[in-house]
């Protein structure tokens, strides 16, 4: 299956190939079963995640002075799981003023609440919270690899996943590599050129007139860049080789420090969720005797919270928080430095 016209033996950069494979007419993200059939995000792991995001929206609401209309924008909404959960978890007084938007290339689910708008692009002039959970890792990027002469070259790929090296990396892409992911002159080292993600994030942030934009993703920073990149695939719940034929997800971790605009904060998911009330603490054992059902429910909730904040797992996700016209609500609760201007 392919997402755009072309031949199976055509060599293209990973960015163009991924764009077709994920978002073309027959692409992975347009398939009827939805991404949840192939991989599990924090949204799918537990309703506690949506509840935490709802609490963040309430903090944004307070910082905005409780406006008459409060926006929640769910970027890369899948089948609307997060926006549904967030709106359902809001207190009644906030829910009465809230407007939900789901941004997704796939068709609108037939069972989605009619009050949630389904859009291909984020709305403009947002007053509230724009939340992008595992969106940037699916913004397609080109891959560079160092050749035998120590020169970074674009990696070309066929629809069957076979690769070869193309032209040297030049222009803005080369400048991005030099600034954010410099490659030593060692054959075989690889990097994902994150410039399209920087641009996509800046565009999304520009839609927020007042409020907060948040990007959540597996991420790395300048001091932890992986030497051979992170490009991979997912199919039916398992990791697989990235093959750009529309049959699997194609993803790569995000250089969130490159995406960050002045005034942003980057922190681990475990810190963000703990600041929003998720501790993962086990309920007191005495509750098992006085109220066994409540103990079992609390124990299950603690287990879900622990999964969302676990080191080596979902807790290692990065949260990029970009305030617009307000103070970052989590900066008041978590000791994190302002991102320096680039």
XYZ file of C-alpha atoms in Angstrom:
342
model
C 0.000 0.000 0.000
C 1.276 3.481 -0.733
C -0.013 6.903 0.170
C 0.948 8.781 -2.991
C 1.496 8.062 -6.687
C 4.877 6.593 -7.494
C 6.664 3.342 -8.168
C 7.737 0.828 -5.552
C 11.371 1.085 -6.650
C 11.497 4.907 -6.414
C 14.216 6.280 -4.104
C 13.112 9.210 -1.941
C 14.208 10.845 1.285
C 12.661 9.554 4.494
C 10.622 12.731 4.951
C 8.784 12.405 1.629
C 8.401 8.643 1.999
C 7.020 8.926 5.533
C 4.615 11.706 4.543
C 3.076 9.442 1.899
C 3.091 6.329 4.082
C 1.423 7.988 7.081
C -0.809 10.694 5.636
C -1.410 9.888 1.965
C -4.851 8.768 0.712
C -4.208 5.174 1.863
C -1.770 6.087 4.622
C -1.417 4.509 8.040
C -3.202 7.291 9.927
C -6.219 7.115 7.641
C -6.815 3.411 8.311
C -10.176 2.610 9.947
C -8.812 0.770 12.989
C -6.990 3.861 14.268
C -3.520 4.125 15.825
C -4.624 2.565 19.147
C -4.709 -0.799 17.362
C -0.956 -0.563 16.765
C 0.586 1.213 19.757
C -0.298 2.376 23.247
C 0.140 5.959 24.400
C -0.336 7.544 27.824
C -3.900 8.361 26.767
C -4.648 4.672 26.251
C -2.742 3.551 29.354
C -5.106 5.135 31.860
C -7.925 7.677 32.167
C -5.744 9.287 34.840
C -3.771 10.939 32.043
C -6.811 12.774 30.659
C -7.795 13.720 34.210
C -4.339 15.232 34.772
C -4.598 17.185 31.506
C -8.035 18.397 32.635
C -6.449 19.700 35.835
C -3.832 21.463 33.738
C -6.607 23.040 31.657
C -8.200 24.259 34.900
C -4.904 25.860 35.927
C -4.695 27.555 32.530
C -8.281 28.724 33.025
C -7.322 30.321 36.345
C -4.250 31.981 34.811
C -6.477 33.420 32.061
C -8.923 34.857 34.587
C -11.709 32.359 33.787
C -12.650 33.569 30.284
C -16.190 33.228 28.943
C -14.939 30.645 26.440
C -12.070 28.217 27.180
C -10.491 26.223 24.348
C -8.955 22.751 24.499
C -7.201 21.669 21.303
C -6.148 18.011 20.966
C -3.441 17.765 18.287
C -3.137 14.416 16.453
C -6.323 13.361 18.197
C -6.460 9.772 16.937
C -10.096 8.880 17.481
C -10.663 11.679 19.994
C -9.792 9.685 23.111
C -7.991 12.517 24.910
C -10.393 15.351 24.132
C -13.328 13.189 25.236
C -11.593 12.294 28.488
C -10.502 15.851 29.263
C -13.941 17.383 28.714
C -15.578 14.634 30.780
C -13.180 15.237 33.687
C -13.718 18.996 33.955
C -15.668 20.490 36.867
C -19.150 21.585 35.815
C -18.389 25.312 35.939
C -15.362 24.886 33.660
C -17.052 22.358 31.357
C -19.865 24.840 30.725
C -17.353 27.259 29.194
C -15.079 24.733 27.476
C -14.882 24.145 23.733
C -13.181 21.016 22.431
C -11.279 20.716 19.155
C -9.800 17.516 17.715
C -7.126 18.004 15.039
C -6.634 14.893 12.913
C -6.259 13.862 9.242
C -8.524 10.818 9.624
C -12.298 10.993 9.274
C -14.399 12.075 12.242
C -15.524 9.112 14.393
C -19.302 8.667 14.089
C -19.782 8.434 17.858
C -17.898 11.630 18.740
C -19.788 14.193 20.837
C -21.245 16.786 18.459
C -19.866 19.560 20.680
C -16.290 18.593 19.707
C -15.145 20.176 16.441
C -13.119 17.890 14.139
C -10.529 19.820 12.126
C -7.603 19.077 9.777
C -5.645 22.042 11.193
C -5.673 23.730 14.610
C -8.049 26.686 15.012
C -6.657 30.193 15.201
C -6.841 32.575 18.173
C -6.964 29.829 20.799
C -7.614 30.958 24.361
C -6.822 27.973 26.524
C -4.686 24.840 26.127
C -3.279 23.269 22.956
C -2.047 19.762 23.781
C 0.002 17.645 21.366
C 0.473 14.131 22.745
C 2.809 12.124 20.493
C 2.274 14.390 17.506
C 5.758 15.718 16.795
C 7.311 12.242 16.598
C 5.072 11.644 13.576
C 5.994 14.869 11.799
C 8.149 13.360 9.023
C 11.860 14.141 8.963
C 14.792 13.303 6.745
C 17.607 11.087 7.990
C 21.306 11.830 7.567
C 24.140 9.279 7.697
C 27.898 9.851 7.667
C 29.631 8.271 4.667
C 33.121 6.755 4.448
C 34.609 10.211 3.821
C 33.021 11.662 6.966
C 30.326 13.590 5.062
C 26.673 13.548 6.277
C 24.429 12.481 3.395
C 20.669 12.137 3.071
C 19.418 8.589 3.441
C 17.142 7.540 0.570
C 14.582 4.760 0.975
C 12.363 2.620 -1.233
C 8.823 1.583 -0.425
C 10.116 -1.829 0.737
C 12.422 -0.174 3.308
C 15.707 -0.659 1.456
C 18.104 2.286 1.903
C 21.015 3.937 0.158
C 22.907 7.203 0.596
C 22.036 10.233 -1.506
C 23.382 13.767 -1.782
C 25.297 15.541 1.001
C 23.104 17.431 3.471
C 23.074 21.129 2.502
C 21.376 24.422 3.274
C 19.048 24.875 6.224
C 19.138 21.147 7.001
C 22.919 21.241 7.312
C 22.683 24.313 9.526
C 20.183 22.531 11.759
C 22.489 19.528 12.100
C 25.449 21.725 12.934
C 23.467 23.544 15.631
C 21.398 20.757 17.143
C 22.848 17.371 16.208
C 26.462 17.673 15.003
C 27.707 14.381 13.571
C 31.337 13.369 14.096
C 33.159 12.231 10.952
C 32.593 8.562 11.743
C 31.046 6.339 9.094
C 27.564 5.044 9.902
C 26.544 7.625 12.495
C 22.995 8.865 11.886
C 20.698 11.720 12.852
C 17.126 12.739 12.191
C 16.951 16.301 10.854
C 14.315 17.864 13.098
C 13.829 21.178 11.281
C 10.280 20.297 10.034
C 9.257 19.608 13.632
C 10.607 22.959 14.809
C 8.556 24.618 12.073
C 5.423 22.580 12.819
C 5.614 23.351 16.527
C 6.163 27.075 15.946
C 3.098 27.073 13.677
C 0.978 25.315 16.301
C 2.132 27.693 19.042
C 1.245 30.658 16.842
C -2.399 29.522 17.021
C -2.487 30.176 20.777
C -3.397 33.799 21.390
C -3.402 33.379 25.187
C -2.826 30.235 27.170
C -0.449 27.300 26.980
C 0.840 24.931 24.292
C 2.217 21.551 25.368
C 4.035 18.915 23.316
C 4.532 15.468 24.882
C 6.841 12.944 23.250
C 9.716 10.533 23.641
C 12.557 12.985 23.367
C 16.280 13.625 23.604
C 18.350 16.723 24.225
C 21.749 17.910 23.046
C 23.631 15.896 25.663
C 21.731 12.654 24.974
C 21.495 12.424 21.180
C 21.503 8.735 20.135
C 24.481 8.004 17.838
C 22.475 6.006 15.306
C 19.156 7.870 15.459
C 15.793 6.526 16.634
C 13.786 5.898 13.462
C 11.516 2.885 13.975
C 8.136 1.397 13.140
C 5.144 -0.020 15.033
C 2.622 -2.538 13.790
C -0.072 -4.353 15.793
C 1.436 -3.415 19.135
C 5.011 -4.380 18.357
C 8.140 -2.587 17.237
C 9.121 -3.340 13.662
C 11.457 -2.117 10.945
C 10.286 1.215 9.504
C 8.886 0.400 6.073
C 7.224 3.340 4.246
C 4.445 1.377 2.539
C 1.539 2.510 4.750
C 1.405 -0.750 6.719
C 3.015 0.538 9.930
C 3.590 3.628 12.004
C 6.914 5.375 11.371
C 8.254 7.430 14.231
C 11.427 8.972 15.649
C 12.132 10.618 18.990
C 11.967 14.411 19.119
C 14.718 16.955 19.779
C 12.434 18.978 22.047
C 15.214 21.407 22.956
C 15.414 22.402 19.284
C 11.633 22.870 19.080
C 11.473 25.038 22.214
C 10.798 28.724 21.702
C 11.958 31.427 24.140
C 10.175 31.142 27.484
C 9.520 27.395 27.176
C 10.094 24.733 29.813
C 11.075 21.121 29.156
C 10.592 18.572 31.928
C 9.990 14.823 32.274
C 6.447 13.517 32.232
C 6.891 12.074 35.731
C 7.511 15.577 37.124
C 4.648 17.129 35.170
C 2.124 14.493 36.220
C 3.224 14.532 39.855
C 2.756 18.303 39.867
C -0.765 17.630 38.574
C -1.570 15.232 41.401
C -0.459 11.798 40.135
C 1.801 10.231 42.742
C 1.446 6.493 42.226
C 1.357 6.068 46.010
C -0.242 2.839 47.244
C -3.374 3.199 49.386
C -3.024 2.491 53.131
C -3.307 -1.213 53.896
C -5.884 -0.479 56.575
C -8.332 0.462 53.813
C -8.337 -3.179 52.689
C -10.045 -4.107 55.953
C -12.470 -1.205 56.243
C -13.436 -0.868 52.560
C -12.063 -3.673 50.364
C -13.694 -2.418 47.151
C -12.265 1.071 47.618
C -8.859 -0.460 48.350
C -8.901 -2.463 45.124
C -9.899 0.612 43.108
C -7.227 2.749 44.755
C -4.614 0.055 44.206
C -5.472 -0.156 40.495
C -5.319 3.632 40.216
C -1.921 3.678 41.928
C -0.655 1.080 39.464
C -1.836 3.132 36.491
C -0.252 6.288 37.914
C 2.986 4.389 38.463
C 2.996 3.285 34.824
C 2.469 6.847 33.600
C 5.391 8.116 35.697
C 7.742 5.126 35.508
C 11.453 5.713 34.735
C 12.464 3.847 31.614
C 8.897 4.026 30.314
C 6.154 6.608 29.948
C 7.633 8.710 32.750
C 10.606 9.476 30.488
C 8.482 11.330 27.970
C 9.412 14.972 27.653
C 6.878 17.756 28.168
C 7.575 20.974 26.277
C 5.458 23.749 27.789
C 5.145 27.019 25.894
C 3.109 29.766 27.606
C 1.491 32.558 25.606
C 0.528 35.670 27.543
C 0.384 33.844 30.897
C 2.852 32.360 33.347
C 3.415 28.653 32.840
C 1.078 27.010 35.414
C 3.494 24.118 36.010
C 6.473 26.439 36.515
C 4.830 27.460 39.781
C 4.886 23.829 40.937
C 8.066 22.421 39.394
C 11.539 23.928 39.731
C 12.567 24.232 36.077
C 14.672 26.949 34.393
C 13.445 29.116 31.551
C 14.613 27.964 28.125
C 17.308 30.283 26.854
C 16.672 32.218 23.656
C 18.336 30.746 20.615
